[in-house]
Structures are given as structure tokens and as C-alpha cells.
Amino acid sequence: MSSGILPGLTIVRTKLDTRQICIDIDGVICEYNFPLLVKNFFGVDLSKHMIFAYDLADVLGVAPSLINTMFKEQVYGKPNFIAGAVETLGGWKSKGYELIIYSNRTKYMGYNGLAEWLIEWQIPFSGIDDGQNHYNVHIDDSPGKLMTTDSKIKLLFDQPWNQRCYNITNQLLRVRSWEEIRAYVQ
């Protein structure tokens, strides 16, 4: 399905592609100072090591709607890129890899809004979808999201909130940098 606002942009992919990489944004391509965001929005001091779960609503004991409001107001501006992310994505795209974004941002920004944001900040991508397709590689900081996709290789980007993941299926491969990620994508 093509976007009316951004002609030619693939929003949802349905075909199988062995060179398809599914990538999350927040905590993988971009990083944020979550303790500072929490301090600015809620007025609460929090260290990054106190963030024990992927869902900040669980960490703070607040309604998810408050977390959604915080993200809308504070996160969707200028990104703080994780070292090597944009360069790696650009290299993969130039080699013909399909870069599919699977992000919770679509809940707040919509597919077109997210596509516009990615273009504005020059983040290479081929399409956006909802994680329901087959991918050769999936890179995410959420163990739960990784386990819901049909992906051959599931790379868990190390963050304080996922360090307590037991990985009882042994399907998740923990990576700590884009240099480590590149070792899995040839």
C-alpha cells in the first residue's frame, strides 16, 4: 500500500524477502536520556539502572496514557543517534537490503507521520510495518516484540530495561553495539 502523502513509499510489506531486516527505532537507532525525560515530565529523579522493564508505566506505576503523553511531548523531536546506527543502515540500503521499521511510534505518529520523521532526520528505511511479516533479521530492545515476529535472527539490543530477560528459549542474541550487529548481517 502506498502512502498518499509520500507517493511511492511502501507502508506495509507482505512478501518474503531473505534480505529483509526489521528494525526498531527507540533504544536501537536512537537513544534517549529516559531519567531526564521522567524528571522533566513527572518531576521524579530516576537513574537508568532503576528502569527494570521495557514498559515505563510498569516502572513508574502510572497509567500507560501518561507515558504516551510524555513520549509525544518529549521524544519525537530531534533524535540522539546510537553510534554507528545510521551509517550501518545506509550501508545496508546501498547493498540492496530492505530496511523495515517496526516501531511503537506508529501508535502516536501514524505510518505517514513516522515516515516523514524518518525522512526529515535522514534515517534510511524502505518501509514501515506492524511486525507481522517474515524477516531475515529483527533488531529490537524489546524481548517481547522480538519473540512475536517471524525472524530467523533475533538481535536484542542491550539496554538497562532488558537486562533481566531470562531468554529461556535461547532465541535472542544480545548485542551491545552496531558493530556487533554488523557481524550478524553479511
PDB file of C-alpha atoms in Angstrom:
ATOM      1  CA  MET A   1       0.000   0.000   0.000  1.00  0.00           C
ATOM      2  CA  SER A   2       1.467   3.364  -0.999  1.00  0.00           C
ATOM      3  CA  SER A   3       1.185   6.499   1.049  1.00  0.00           C
ATOM      4  CA  GLY A   4      -0.817   9.374  -0.423  1.00  0.00           C
ATOM      5  CA  ILE A   5       1.326  11.904   1.391  1.00  0.00           C
ATOM      6  CA  LEU A   6       4.597  10.254   0.397  1.00  0.00           C
ATOM      7  CA  PRO A   7       3.991   8.662  -3.042  1.00  0.00           C
ATOM      8  CA  GLY A   8       5.935   5.504  -3.700  1.00  0.00           C
ATOM      9  CA  LEU A   9       6.632   4.781  -0.020  1.00  0.00           C
ATOM     10  CA  THR A  10       5.842   1.215   0.966  1.00  0.00           C
ATOM     11  CA  ILE A  11       3.948   1.242   4.247  1.00  0.00           C
ATOM     12  CA  VAL A  12       3.258  -2.482   4.713  1.00  0.00           C
ATOM     13  CA  ARG A  13       5.258  -5.319   3.202  1.00  0.00           C
ATOM     14  CA  THR A  14       3.705  -8.721   2.629  1.00  0.00           C
ATOM     15  CA  LYS A  15       6.242 -10.652   0.546  1.00  0.00           C
ATOM     16  CA  LEU A  16       9.005 -12.910   1.787  1.00  0.00           C
ATOM     17  CA  ASP A  17      12.473 -11.456   1.365  1.00  0.00           C
ATOM     18  CA  THR A  18      15.638 -13.038   2.699  1.00  0.00           C
ATOM     19  CA  ARG A  19      17.372  -9.662   2.681  1.00  0.00           C
ATOM     20  CA  GLN A  20      14.722  -8.044   4.830  1.00  0.00           C
ATOM     21  CA  ILE A  21      15.799  -6.520   8.143  1.00  0.00           C
ATOM     22  CA  CYS A  22      13.228  -5.416  10.714  1.00  0.00           C
ATOM     23  CA  ILE A  23      14.442  -2.597  12.968  1.00  0.00           C
ATOM     24  CA  ASP A  24      13.036  -0.771  15.981  1.00  0.00           C
ATOM     25  CA  ILE A  25      13.826   2.919  16.461  1.00  0.00           C
ATOM     26  CA  ASP A  26      13.869   3.833  20.143  1.00  0.00           C
ATOM     27  CA  GLY A  27      16.605   2.054  22.064  1.00  0.00           C
ATOM     28  CA  VAL A  28      18.131   0.687  18.833  1.00  0.00           C
ATOM     29  CA  ILE A  29      18.658   3.513  16.320  1.00  0.00           C
ATOM     30  CA  CYS A  30      18.055   6.355  18.762  1.00  0.00           C
ATOM     31  CA  GLU A  31      18.726   6.643  22.456  1.00  0.00           C
ATOM     32  CA  TYR A  32      17.162   8.959  24.943  1.00  0.00           C
ATOM     33  CA  ASN A  33      18.011  10.012  28.441  1.00  0.00           C
ATOM     34  CA  PHE A  34      14.952   8.374  29.984  1.00  0.00           C
ATOM     35  CA  PRO A  35      15.807   9.524  33.534  1.00  0.00           C
ATOM     36  CA  LEU A  36      15.880  13.126  32.267  1.00  0.00           C
ATOM     37  CA  LEU A  37      12.604  12.651  30.367  1.00  0.00           C
ATOM     38  CA  VAL A  38      10.984  11.271  33.527  1.00  0.00           C
ATOM     39  CA  LYS A  39      12.439  14.128  35.607  1.00  0.00           C
ATOM     40  CA  ASN A  40      11.183  16.783  33.164  1.00  0.00           C
ATOM     41  CA  PHE A  41       7.716  15.275  32.803  1.00  0.00           C
ATOM     42  CA  PHE A  42       6.989  13.761  36.224  1.00  0.00           C
ATOM     43  CA  GLY A  43       9.472  15.636  38.429  1.00  0.00           C
ATOM     44  CA  VAL A  44      10.929  12.348  39.691  1.00  0.00           C
ATOM     45  CA  ASP A  45      14.648  11.536  39.949  1.00  0.00           C
ATOM     46  CA  LEU A  46      15.424   8.142  38.477  1.00  0.00           C
ATOM     47  CA  SER A  47      18.700   6.505  37.422  1.00  0.00           C
ATOM     48  CA  LYS A  48      18.876   4.467  34.204  1.00  0.00           C
ATOM     49  CA  HIS A  49      19.526   1.356  36.297  1.00  0.00           C
ATOM     50  CA  MET A  50      16.172   1.833  38.035  1.00  0.00           C
ATOM     51  CA  ILE A  51      14.439   1.210  34.698  1.00  0.00           C
ATOM     52  CA  PHE A  52      13.907  -2.520  35.139  1.00  0.00           C
ATOM     53  CA  ALA A  53      11.255  -3.105  32.475  1.00  0.00           C
ATOM     54  CA  TYR A  54      10.607  -2.173  28.858  1.00  0.00           C
ATOM     55  CA  ASP A  55       7.301  -0.531  29.781  1.00  0.00           C
ATOM     56  CA  LEU A  56       7.920   2.682  31.741  1.00  0.00           C
ATOM     57  CA  ALA A  57       4.334   2.564  33.046  1.00  0.00           C
ATOM     58  CA  ASP A  58       5.306  -0.597  34.951  1.00  0.00           C
ATOM     59  CA  VAL A  59       8.498   1.020  36.252  1.00  0.00           C
ATOM     60  CA  LEU A  60       6.788   4.199  37.454  1.00  0.00           C
ATOM     61  CA  GLY A  61       3.429   2.739  38.450  1.00  0.00           C
ATOM     62  CA  VAL A  62       1.435   5.117  36.258  1.00  0.00           C
ATOM     63  CA  ALA A  63      -1.174   4.715  33.540  1.00  0.00           C
ATOM     64  CA  PRO A  64       0.223   3.942  30.083  1.00  0.00           C
ATOM     65  CA  SER A  65      -1.599   7.032  28.776  1.00  0.00           C
ATOM     66  CA  LEU A  66       0.732   9.239  30.845  1.00  0.00           C
ATOM     67  CA  ILE A  67       3.783   7.556  29.334  1.00  0.00           C
ATOM     68  CA  ASN A  68       2.267   8.038  25.874  1.00  0.00           C
ATOM     69  CA  THR A  69       1.795  11.753  26.581  1.00  0.00           C
ATOM     70  CA  MET A  70       5.389  12.045  27.819  1.00  0.00           C
ATOM     71  CA  PHE A  71       6.709  10.431  24.644  1.00  0.00           C
ATOM     72  CA  LYS A  72       4.540  12.592  22.386  1.00  0.00           C
ATOM     73  CA  GLU A  73       5.779  15.738  24.083  1.00  0.00           C
ATOM     74  CA  GLN A  74       9.438  14.899  24.606  1.00  0.00           C
ATOM     75  CA  VAL A  75      10.781  12.157  22.357  1.00  0.00           C
ATOM     76  CA  TYR A  76       9.561  12.792  18.837  1.00  0.00           C
ATOM     77  CA  GLY A  77      11.806  15.736  18.055  1.00  0.00           C
ATOM     78  CA  LYS A  78      15.493  15.641  17.192  1.00  0.00           C
ATOM     79  CA  PRO A  79      16.927  12.138  17.623  1.00  0.00           C
ATOM     80  CA  ASN A  80      20.077  11.245  19.524  1.00  0.00           C
ATOM     81  CA  PHE A  81      21.556   8.525  17.317  1.00  0.00           C
ATOM     82  CA  ILE A  82      23.284   5.468  18.742  1.00  0.00           C
ATOM     83  CA  ALA A  83      26.844   5.296  17.373  1.00  0.00           C
ATOM     84  CA  GLY A  84      27.018   3.516  14.027  1.00  0.00           C
ATOM     85  CA  ALA A  85      23.263   3.109  13.521  1.00  0.00           C
ATOM     86  CA  VAL A  86      22.565   5.494  10.639  1.00  0.00           C
ATOM     87  CA  GLU A  87      25.839   4.682   8.871  1.00  0.00           C
ATOM     88  CA  THR A  88      25.141   0.949   9.084  1.00  0.00           C
ATOM     89  CA  LEU A  89      21.580   1.354   7.803  1.00  0.00           C
ATOM     90  CA  GLY A  90      22.838   3.478   4.907  1.00  0.00           C
ATOM     91  CA  GLY A  91      25.411   0.830   4.006  1.00  0.00           C
ATOM     92  CA  TRP A  92      22.841  -1.944   4.081  1.00  0.00           C
ATOM     93  CA  LYS A  93      20.370   0.040   1.993  1.00  0.00           C
ATOM     94  CA  SER A  94      23.053   0.739  -0.635  1.00  0.00           C
ATOM     95  CA  LYS A  95      23.703  -3.038  -0.800  1.00  0.00           C
ATOM     96  CA  GLY A  96      20.039  -3.746  -1.522  1.00  0.00           C
ATOM     97  CA  TYR A  97      18.779  -4.753   1.906  1.00  0.00           C
ATOM     98  CA  GLU A  98      15.166  -3.929   2.668  1.00  0.00           C
ATOM     99  CA  LEU A  99      15.036  -1.968   5.922  1.00  0.00           C
ATOM    100  CA  ILE A 100      11.630  -2.326   7.551  1.00  0.00           C
ATOM    101  CA  ILE A 101      10.817  -0.157  10.553  1.00  0.00           C
ATOM    102  CA  TYR A 102       8.654  -1.763  13.247  1.00  0.00           C
ATOM    103  CA  SER A 103       8.077   0.785  15.991  1.00  0.00           C
ATOM    104  CA  ASN A 104       5.535   1.638  18.652  1.00  0.00           C
ATOM    105  CA  ARG A 105       5.764   5.191  17.314  1.00  0.00           C
ATOM    106  CA  THR A 106       3.066   4.322  14.767  1.00  0.00           C
ATOM    107  CA  LYS A 107       0.553   4.414  17.649  1.00  0.00           C
ATOM    108  CA  TYR A 108       1.225   8.127  18.126  1.00  0.00           C
ATOM    109  CA  MET A 109       2.597   9.335  14.814  1.00  0.00           C
ATOM    110  CA  GLY A 110       0.779   7.054  12.370  1.00  0.00           C
ATOM    111  CA  TYR A 111       2.596   5.451   9.441  1.00  0.00           C
ATOM    112  CA  ASN A 112       2.803   8.655   7.404  1.00  0.00           C
ATOM    113  CA  GLY A 113       3.937  10.757  10.361  1.00  0.00           C
ATOM    114  CA  LEU A 114       6.666   8.242  11.161  1.00  0.00           C
ATOM    115  CA  ALA A 115       7.767   8.117   7.512  1.00  0.00           C
ATOM    116  CA  GLU A 116       8.007  11.907   7.428  1.00  0.00           C
ATOM    117  CA  TRP A 117      10.042  11.909  10.668  1.00  0.00           C
ATOM    118  CA  LEU A 118      12.442   9.257   9.301  1.00  0.00           C
ATOM    119  CA  ILE A 119      12.925  11.235   6.099  1.00  0.00           C
ATOM    120  CA  GLU A 120      13.388  14.521   7.984  1.00  0.00           C
ATOM    121  CA  TRP A 121      16.179  13.025  10.111  1.00  0.00           C
ATOM    122  CA  GLN A 122      17.698  11.091   7.169  1.00  0.00           C
ATOM    123  CA  ILE A 123      17.256   7.659   8.709  1.00  0.00           C
ATOM    124  CA  PRO A 124      17.494   5.101   5.871  1.00  0.00           C
ATOM    125  CA  PHE A 125      14.465   2.827   5.524  1.00  0.00           C
ATOM    126  CA  SER A 126      12.468   1.000   2.862  1.00  0.00           C
ATOM    127  CA  GLY A 127       9.117   0.622   4.571  1.00  0.00           C
ATOM    128  CA  ILE A 128       7.173   0.512   7.810  1.00  0.00           C
ATOM    129  CA  ASP A 129       5.060  -2.361   9.041  1.00  0.00           C
ATOM    130  CA  ASP A 130       3.473  -3.922  12.093  1.00  0.00           C
ATOM    131  CA  GLY A 131       5.841  -6.849  12.630  1.00  0.00           C
ATOM    132  CA  GLN A 132       3.545  -9.435  11.038  1.00  0.00           C
ATOM    133  CA  ASN A 133       5.847 -10.463   8.191  1.00  0.00           C
ATOM    134  CA  HIS A 134       8.925 -12.665   7.778  1.00  0.00           C
ATOM    135  CA  TYR A 135      12.345 -11.085   8.320  1.00  0.00           C
ATOM    136  CA  ASN A 136      15.855 -12.394   7.973  1.00  0.00           C
ATOM    137  CA  VAL A 137      16.975 -10.289  10.952  1.00  0.00           C
ATOM    138  CA  HIS A 138      14.994  -8.380  13.596  1.00  0.00           C
ATOM    139  CA  ILE A 139      16.782  -5.859  15.835  1.00  0.00           C
ATOM    140  CA  ASP A 140      14.891  -4.564  18.884  1.00  0.00           C
ATOM    141  CA  ASP A 141      15.345  -3.683  22.548  1.00  0.00           C
ATOM    142  CA  SER A 142      12.068  -5.392  23.476  1.00  0.00           C
ATOM    143  CA  PRO A 143      12.326  -9.152  24.058  1.00  0.00           C
ATOM    144  CA  GLY A 144       8.552  -9.429  23.674  1.00  0.00           C
ATOM    145  CA  LYS A 145       8.490  -7.716  20.280  1.00  0.00           C
ATOM    146  CA  LEU A 146      11.353  -9.895  19.058  1.00  0.00           C
ATOM    147  CA  MET A 147       9.519 -13.057  20.059  1.00  0.00           C
ATOM    148  CA  THR A 148       6.313 -12.063  18.247  1.00  0.00           C
ATOM    149  CA  THR A 149       7.957 -11.764  14.828  1.00  0.00           C
ATOM    150  CA  ASP A 150       8.837 -14.487  12.360  1.00  0.00           C
ATOM    151  CA  SER A 151      12.558 -13.741  12.211  1.00  0.00           C
ATOM    152  CA  LYS A 152      15.489 -16.052  11.573  1.00  0.00           C
ATOM    153  CA  ILE A 153      17.861 -13.970  13.698  1.00  0.00           C
ATOM    154  CA  LYS A 154      16.535 -12.042  16.718  1.00  0.00           C
ATOM    155  CA  LEU A 155      19.030  -9.456  17.988  1.00  0.00           C
ATOM    156  CA  LEU A 156      18.244  -7.985  21.409  1.00  0.00           C
ATOM    157  CA  PHE A 157      19.901  -4.574  21.672  1.00  0.00           C
ATOM    158  CA  ASP A 158      21.219  -4.353  25.223  1.00  0.00           C
ATOM    159  CA  GLN A 159      19.504  -1.743  27.394  1.00  0.00           C
ATOM    160  CA  PRO A 160      19.039  -1.484  31.176  1.00  0.00           C
ATOM    161  CA  TRP A 161      15.338  -2.408  30.864  1.00  0.00           C
ATOM    162  CA  ASN A 162      16.001  -5.735  29.125  1.00  0.00           C
ATOM    163  CA  GLN A 163      18.981  -6.972  31.144  1.00  0.00           C
ATOM    164  CA  ARG A 164      16.733  -9.077  33.371  1.00  0.00           C
ATOM    165  CA  CYS A 165      15.375 -11.028  30.414  1.00  0.00           C
ATOM    166  CA  TYR A 166      15.988 -14.733  31.085  1.00  0.00           C
ATOM    167  CA  ASN A 167      15.871 -15.700  27.375  1.00  0.00           C
ATOM    168  CA  ILE A 168      14.591 -19.173  28.290  1.00  0.00           C
ATOM    169  CA  THR A 169      14.097 -20.091  24.608  1.00  0.00           C
ATOM    170  CA  ASN A 170      17.691 -19.141  23.727  1.00  0.00           C
ATOM    171  CA  GLN A 171      16.381 -17.467  20.572  1.00  0.00           C
ATOM    172  CA  LEU A 172      17.562 -13.970  21.491  1.00  0.00           C
ATOM    173  CA  LEU A 173      21.109 -12.911  20.702  1.00  0.00           C
ATOM    174  CA  ARG A 174      22.190  -9.968  22.856  1.00  0.00           C
ATOM    175  CA  VAL A 175      24.157  -7.236  21.079  1.00  0.00           C
ATOM    176  CA  ARG A 176      25.665  -4.140  22.655  1.00  0.00           C
ATOM    177  CA  SER A 177      26.617  -2.068  19.611  1.00  0.00           C
ATOM    178  CA  TRP A 178      26.042  -1.629  15.908  1.00  0.00           C
ATOM    179  CA  GLU A 179      29.494  -3.105  15.361  1.00  0.00           C
ATOM    180  CA  GLU A 180      28.217  -6.352  16.922  1.00  0.00           C
ATOM    181  CA  ILE A 181      25.029  -6.149  14.845  1.00  0.00           C
ATOM    182  CA  ARG A 182      27.023  -5.865  11.600  1.00  0.00           C
ATOM    183  CA  ALA A 183      28.698  -9.204  12.416  1.00  0.00           C
ATOM    184  CA  TYR A 184      25.280 -10.907  12.057  1.00  0.00           C
ATOM    185  CA  VAL A 185      24.346  -9.256   8.754  1.00  0.00           C
ATOM    186  CA  GLN A 186      26.564 -10.255   5.843  1.00  0.00           C
TER     187      GLN A 186
END
